[in-house]
Amino acid sequence: MSEVPMNEVPMSGGQMNRLPRARALLIATALLTPLTLAGSATGAPERPAAAAVAATGAVRANTLAGAQTGAQSCDPTKSLPPSSSDNGPAVSAIKKRGVLIAGVDQNNYHWGFRDPSTGQVEGFDIDIVRAIAQAILGDPNKVEFKMVPTADRIEAIKSGEVDLIARTMTITCDRLNDVAFSTVYFQAGQQVVVPKAAKAKSVDDALKGKTVCVSSSSTAQEQLGQNPRGTAAIKVVGNDLDCLVLMQLGQVDVTLTDNAIAVGQAAQDPTVQVIGPSITNEPYGVAMAKNAPDLVARVNQVLADYRQNGGWQASYDKWLANYLGPSGGPPPANYLP
């Protein structure tokens, strides 16, 4: 396997749908500067909350880690009970700093992408980050967004570069060894993106004998490592949008990714299609440091309110309903005892 460095490119879905294929490819390979957008913060922010409380949160971190991963039968969907307290060390550090530092994507249409007409980062994940900022800081714009590649999500948390990651990140037992997660805020599953001309009828049909593209350190890469499903070769790249570009260039045959991401690729390029059904279960959560249980509990309260006050449904209807169809509502929260 080899990693292919690609330029990361966001694009407004409405504009991409109207572009001829050649022009879409040209835009998809354009160079963008790294994303660092602050809301109403001024000056360089202090280090993220996770790093600020590293010393004081060790005991509580061990408790959280044991609760989420200690059992032989891990249930990755369980998280800490919600709390509205802002007095814990991690939340207090964010309030003192005056800005939430969030790791996000800028290339994932519907979820985290930069609108080229406004320069603003938008999407379903971005709405969740803004809801967290509103709850903790009283302003949804008090956010510094940092673009974090798929393979760097866990390290960005562990190093204290960001307070949290909201980036279509699947909660897994392996990942719980390194970071903590909120309750599940979206349920996805892996499907394939293929050119319509390929005429594949199923996931296995699309993968057999083909060169398959996956993101580095993704659950799709893990899935094919466990079961190659007859693939001829696997190309590992930095981000999912890179796979779409490689398919347009004819360098790979198919992309394996979460269906929630796949529909965004199909919206950007009408010559490709998504084929299922899903072959995995991909529960998305907000990732945070294991030594910041107060932040985990606070985010879980935000998500509980977000489910109940219509925020989740409004965001789904805005970003996802046209591509994924009507929702059955947000996934229910599952808390640790």
Coordinates of C-alpha atoms in Angstrom, one line a residue:
M1 CA 0.0 0.0 0.0
S2 CA 1.2 3.5 -0.7
E3 CA -0.1 6.9 0.4
V4 CA -0.7 9.3 -2.3
P5 CA -0.3 13.0 -1.3
M6 CA -3.2 15.0 -2.8
N7 CA -4.2 18.6 -2.5
E8 CA -7.3 19.0 -0.4
V9 CA -10.2 20.7 -2.0
P10 CA -13.7 21.8 -0.8
M11 CA -16.5 22.6 -3.2
S12 CA -20.0 23.7 -3.0
G13 CA -22.3 20.8 -3.9
G14 CA -24.7 23.0 -5.9
Q15 CA -21.9 24.3 -8.0
M16 CA -20.2 21.0 -8.5
N17 CA -23.5 19.5 -9.7
R18 CA -23.6 22.0 -12.5
L19 CA -20.0 21.6 -13.6
P20 CA -18.9 19.5 -16.6
R21 CA -16.7 16.6 -15.5
A22 CA -13.5 18.1 -16.8
R23 CA -14.1 21.4 -15.0
A24 CA -15.0 19.5 -11.8
L25 CA -11.7 17.6 -12.0
L26 CA -9.8 20.8 -12.5
I27 CA -11.4 22.4 -9.5
A28 CA -11.0 19.2 -7.4
T29 CA -7.2 19.3 -8.0
A30 CA -6.7 23.0 -7.2
L31 CA -4.4 23.9 -4.3
L32 CA -6.0 25.3 -1.1
T33 CA -4.3 26.8 1.9
P34 CA -4.6 24.9 5.2
L35 CA -7.8 25.8 7.2
T36 CA -7.5 27.8 10.4
L37 CA -10.6 29.9 10.9
A38 CA -11.3 31.6 14.2
G39 CA -14.7 32.9 15.2
S40 CA -14.6 35.9 17.4
A41 CA -11.3 35.1 19.1
T42 CA -8.4 37.4 18.9
G43 CA -4.7 36.7 19.2
A44 CA -3.1 33.2 19.6
P45 CA -5.3 31.0 21.7
E46 CA -3.9 29.2 24.7
R47 CA -3.2 25.5 24.4
P48 CA -6.3 23.3 24.2
A49 CA -8.1 22.2 27.3
A50 CA -6.9 18.6 27.1
A51 CA -3.3 19.7 27.4
A52 CA -4.0 22.2 30.1
V53 CA -5.5 19.7 32.4
A54 CA -3.1 16.8 31.7
A55 CA -1.7 16.8 35.2
T56 CA -4.9 17.3 37.1
G57 CA -7.0 15.0 35.1
A58 CA -5.0 11.8 35.3
V59 CA -7.1 10.0 37.9
R60 CA -10.3 10.9 36.2
A61 CA -8.9 9.9 32.9
N62 CA -8.1 6.4 34.2
T63 CA -11.6 6.1 35.4
L64 CA -13.0 7.1 32.0
A65 CA -10.6 4.8 30.1
G66 CA -11.5 1.9 32.3
A67 CA -15.2 2.5 32.0
Q68 CA -15.1 2.6 28.2
T69 CA -12.6 0.0 27.4
G70 CA -12.0 -2.1 30.5
A71 CA -14.8 -4.6 29.9
Q72 CA -13.8 -7.7 27.8
S73 CA -17.0 -7.1 25.7
C74 CA -16.6 -3.5 24.6
D75 CA -19.6 -1.5 23.7
P76 CA -18.1 1.6 21.9
T77 CA -21.5 3.4 21.8
K78 CA -21.6 3.9 25.6
S79 CA -20.3 7.2 26.9
L80 CA -20.3 9.2 30.1
P81 CA -23.7 10.5 31.4
P82 CA -24.3 14.1 30.4
S83 CA -23.5 17.1 32.6
S84 CA -24.3 20.8 32.3
S85 CA -21.5 21.8 34.6
D86 CA -18.9 24.2 33.3
N87 CA -16.6 23.8 36.4
G88 CA -14.4 20.9 35.3
P89 CA -10.8 21.6 34.4
A90 CA -11.2 21.0 30.6
V91 CA -14.3 23.0 30.2
S92 CA -12.9 25.8 32.5
A93 CA -9.8 26.0 30.3
I94 CA -12.0 26.5 27.2
K95 CA -14.0 29.2 28.9
K96 CA -10.9 31.0 30.1
R97 CA -9.4 30.9 26.6
G98 CA -12.6 32.1 25.1
V99 CA -12.6 29.9 22.0
L100 CA -13.2 26.3 21.2
I101 CA -10.5 24.6 19.1
A102 CA -12.1 22.0 16.9
G103 CA -10.5 19.6 14.5
V104 CA -12.7 19.2 11.3
D105 CA -12.6 18.4 7.7
Q106 CA -12.8 21.0 4.9
N107 CA -13.2 18.6 2.0
N108 CA -16.2 16.5 3.0
Y109 CA -19.3 17.9 1.3
H110 CA -22.4 17.9 3.6
W111 CA -20.2 17.3 6.7
G112 CA -17.3 19.7 6.8
F113 CA -16.5 21.8 3.8
R114 CA -15.5 25.4 3.0
D115 CA -18.0 27.3 0.9
P116 CA -15.8 29.0 -1.8
S117 CA -18.3 31.9 -2.1
T118 CA -18.1 32.8 1.6
G119 CA -14.9 31.1 2.9
Q120 CA -17.0 29.7 5.8
V121 CA -16.8 26.2 7.0
E122 CA -20.2 24.5 6.9
G123 CA -21.8 21.1 7.2
F124 CA -23.4 18.6 9.6
D125 CA -20.3 18.2 11.8
I126 CA -19.7 21.9 11.8
D127 CA -23.3 22.5 13.1
I128 CA -22.5 20.2 16.1
V129 CA -19.2 22.1 16.8
R130 CA -21.1 25.4 16.8
A131 CA -23.7 24.0 19.2
I132 CA -21.0 23.0 21.6
A133 CA -19.4 26.5 21.4
Q134 CA -22.8 28.0 22.0
A135 CA -23.4 25.9 25.1
I136 CA -20.0 26.5 26.6
L137 CA -19.1 30.0 25.4
G138 CA -22.5 31.5 24.6
D139 CA -21.5 32.1 21.0
P140 CA -21.6 29.6 18.1
N141 CA -18.8 31.6 16.3
K142 CA -16.3 31.3 19.1
V143 CA -14.6 28.4 17.3
E144 CA -11.1 28.0 15.8
F145 CA -11.5 25.3 13.1
K146 CA -8.4 23.3 12.4
M147 CA -8.2 21.1 9.3
V148 CA -7.1 17.6 10.5
P149 CA -6.5 14.8 8.0
T150 CA -8.1 11.5 8.6
A151 CA -4.9 9.8 9.7
D152 CA -4.0 12.6 12.2
R153 CA -7.3 12.8 14.1
I154 CA -6.2 10.8 17.1
E155 CA -2.8 12.4 17.3
A156 CA -4.4 15.9 17.2
I157 CA -6.3 15.0 20.3
K158 CA -3.5 13.3 22.2
S159 CA -1.0 16.1 21.4
G160 CA -3.4 18.7 22.7
E161 CA -3.6 20.5 19.3
V162 CA -7.4 20.5 19.5
D163 CA -10.1 20.3 22.2
L164 CA -12.2 17.9 20.1
I165 CA -12.6 16.3 16.7
A166 CA -15.9 16.3 14.9
R167 CA -15.1 14.7 11.6
T168 CA -17.2 11.7 10.6
M169 CA -15.1 9.7 13.1
T170 CA -16.3 6.2 13.8
I171 CA -16.3 5.1 17.5
T172 CA -14.3 1.8 17.8
C173 CA -13.0 -0.1 20.7
D174 CA -9.4 0.3 19.3
R175 CA -9.8 4.0 19.2
L176 CA -11.1 4.1 22.7
N177 CA -7.7 3.0 23.8
D178 CA -6.4 6.4 22.7
V179 CA -9.3 8.9 23.0
A180 CA -12.7 9.3 24.5
F181 CA -15.9 9.7 22.6
S182 CA -19.3 11.3 23.1
T183 CA -22.5 9.4 22.6
V184 CA -23.3 8.5 19.0
Y185 CA -24.6 11.4 16.9
F186 CA -24.9 9.6 13.6
Q187 CA -25.1 6.0 12.3
A188 CA -23.4 5.3 9.0
G189 CA -22.1 2.2 7.2
Q190 CA -19.5 1.4 4.5
Q191 CA -20.5 1.3 0.9
V192 CA -18.7 1.8 -2.4
V193 CA -18.4 4.7 -4.8
V194 CA -17.9 3.5 -8.4
P195 CA -18.2 5.1 -11.9
K196 CA -21.7 4.4 -13.3
A197 CA -20.0 3.0 -16.4
A198 CA -18.6 0.1 -14.2
K199 CA -22.2 -1.3 -13.9
A200 CA -21.3 -3.0 -10.5
K201 CA -24.3 -4.6 -8.8
S202 CA -23.0 -5.1 -5.2
V203 CA -20.2 -4.1 -2.9
D204 CA -18.3 -7.4 -3.5
D205 CA -18.9 -7.1 -7.2
A206 CA -17.5 -3.6 -7.2
L207 CA -14.4 -4.6 -5.2
K208 CA -13.5 -8.0 -6.8
G209 CA -10.3 -7.7 -8.9
K210 CA -10.3 -3.9 -8.7
T211 CA -7.9 -1.3 -7.4
V212 CA -9.7 0.2 -4.3
C213 CA -9.1 3.6 -2.7
V214 CA -9.4 4.2 1.0
S215 CA -8.4 6.9 3.4
S216 CA -5.4 6.3 5.7
S217 CA -6.3 5.1 9.2
S218 CA -9.9 4.8 8.3
T219 CA -12.2 2.0 9.2
A220 CA -12.4 1.2 5.5
Q221 CA -8.7 0.6 5.4
E222 CA -9.1 -1.6 8.5
Q223 CA -12.0 -3.5 7.0
L224 CA -10.0 -4.4 3.8
G225 CA -7.0 -5.3 6.0
Q226 CA -9.2 -7.9 7.7
N227 CA -11.1 -9.0 4.6
P228 CA -9.7 -7.8 1.2
R229 CA -12.9 -9.1 -0.6
G230 CA -11.0 -10.1 -3.7
T231 CA -9.5 -6.7 -4.4
A232 CA -6.5 -6.6 -6.7
A233 CA -4.8 -3.6 -5.0
I234 CA -5.5 -1.0 -2.3
K235 CA -4.5 2.6 -2.7
V236 CA -4.2 4.5 0.6
V237 CA -4.6 8.3 0.5
G238 CA -4.9 11.2 2.9
N239 CA -8.6 12.0 2.6
D240 CA -11.7 10.7 0.9
L241 CA -11.9 13.4 -1.7
D242 CA -8.5 12.3 -2.9
C243 CA -10.2 9.0 -3.9
L244 CA -12.8 10.8 -6.0
V245 CA -10.0 12.6 -7.9
L246 CA -8.1 9.4 -8.4
M247 CA -11.3 7.8 -9.8
Q248 CA -11.7 10.7 -12.2
L249 CA -8.1 10.3 -13.3
G250 CA -8.6 6.5 -13.8
Q251 CA -5.9 5.6 -11.3
V252 CA -8.3 3.6 -9.1
D253 CA -11.5 1.7 -9.9
V254 CA -13.6 2.1 -6.7
T255 CA -13.7 3.9 -3.3
L256 CA -14.7 2.2 -0.1
T257 CA -16.0 4.7 2.5
D258 CA -18.9 5.4 4.8
N259 CA -22.1 5.9 3.0
A260 CA -22.5 9.3 4.6
I261 CA -19.4 10.4 2.9
A262 CA -20.0 8.5 -0.3
V263 CA -23.2 10.4 -1.1
G264 CA -21.3 13.6 -1.0
Q265 CA -18.9 12.3 -3.6
A266 CA -21.8 11.3 -5.8
A267 CA -23.3 14.7 -5.4
Q268 CA -20.0 16.3 -6.5
D269 CA -19.6 14.1 -9.6
P270 CA -22.8 12.8 -11.3
T271 CA -20.8 10.2 -13.2
V272 CA -20.3 8.1 -10.1
Q273 CA -22.8 6.2 -7.9
V274 CA -23.1 4.7 -4.5
I275 CA -23.7 0.9 -4.2
G276 CA -24.8 -1.0 -1.1
P277 CA -26.0 -2.3 1.1
S278 CA -23.7 -1.3 4.0
I279 CA -21.2 -3.9 5.0
T280 CA -20.3 -2.4 8.4
N281 CA -21.7 -0.4 11.3
E282 CA -20.1 3.0 11.7
P283 CA -21.3 5.0 14.7
Y284 CA -20.0 8.6 14.7
G285 CA -19.0 10.4 17.8
V286 CA -17.1 13.5 18.9
A287 CA -13.6 12.6 20.0
M288 CA -11.9 14.1 23.0
A289 CA -9.0 13.5 25.3
K290 CA -9.2 10.7 27.8
N291 CA -8.0 13.0 30.5
A292 CA -11.0 15.4 29.9
P293 CA -14.1 13.5 31.2
D294 CA -15.7 16.8 32.2
L295 CA -15.6 17.9 28.6
V296 CA -17.0 14.5 27.4
A297 CA -19.9 14.8 29.9
R298 CA -20.5 18.4 28.8
V299 CA -20.6 17.5 25.1
N300 CA -23.0 14.7 25.9
Q301 CA -25.3 17.2 27.5
V302 CA -25.0 19.4 24.4
L303 CA -25.9 16.4 22.2
A304 CA -28.8 15.5 24.4
D305 CA -30.2 19.0 24.1
Y306 CA -29.4 19.0 20.3
R307 CA -31.5 15.8 19.9
Q308 CA -34.4 17.1 21.9
N309 CA -34.6 20.7 20.7
G310 CA -34.8 19.9 17.0
G311 CA -31.2 21.1 16.2
W312 CA -30.1 17.6 15.0
Q313 CA -33.2 17.2 12.8
A314 CA -32.8 20.7 11.3
S315 CA -29.2 20.1 10.5
Y316 CA -30.0 16.7 8.9
D317 CA -32.7 18.2 6.8
K318 CA -30.4 21.0 5.6
W319 CA -27.3 18.9 4.7
L320 CA -28.3 15.2 4.4
A321 CA -31.9 14.6 3.7
N322 CA -31.7 15.2 -0.1
Y323 CA -29.0 12.5 -0.4
L324 CA -29.7 10.0 2.4
G325 CA -33.5 10.3 2.4
P326 CA -35.7 11.0 5.4
S327 CA -34.2 10.2 8.8
G328 CA -35.7 8.2 11.6
G329 CA -34.4 10.8 14.0
P330 CA -31.1 11.0 15.8
P331 CA -29.6 7.9 17.3
P332 CA -30.5 7.4 21.0
A333 CA -27.9 8.1 23.6
N334 CA -26.3 5.2 25.3
Y335 CA -24.7 6.0 28.7
L336 CA -22.3 4.2 30.9
P337 CA -23.7 3.3 34.4

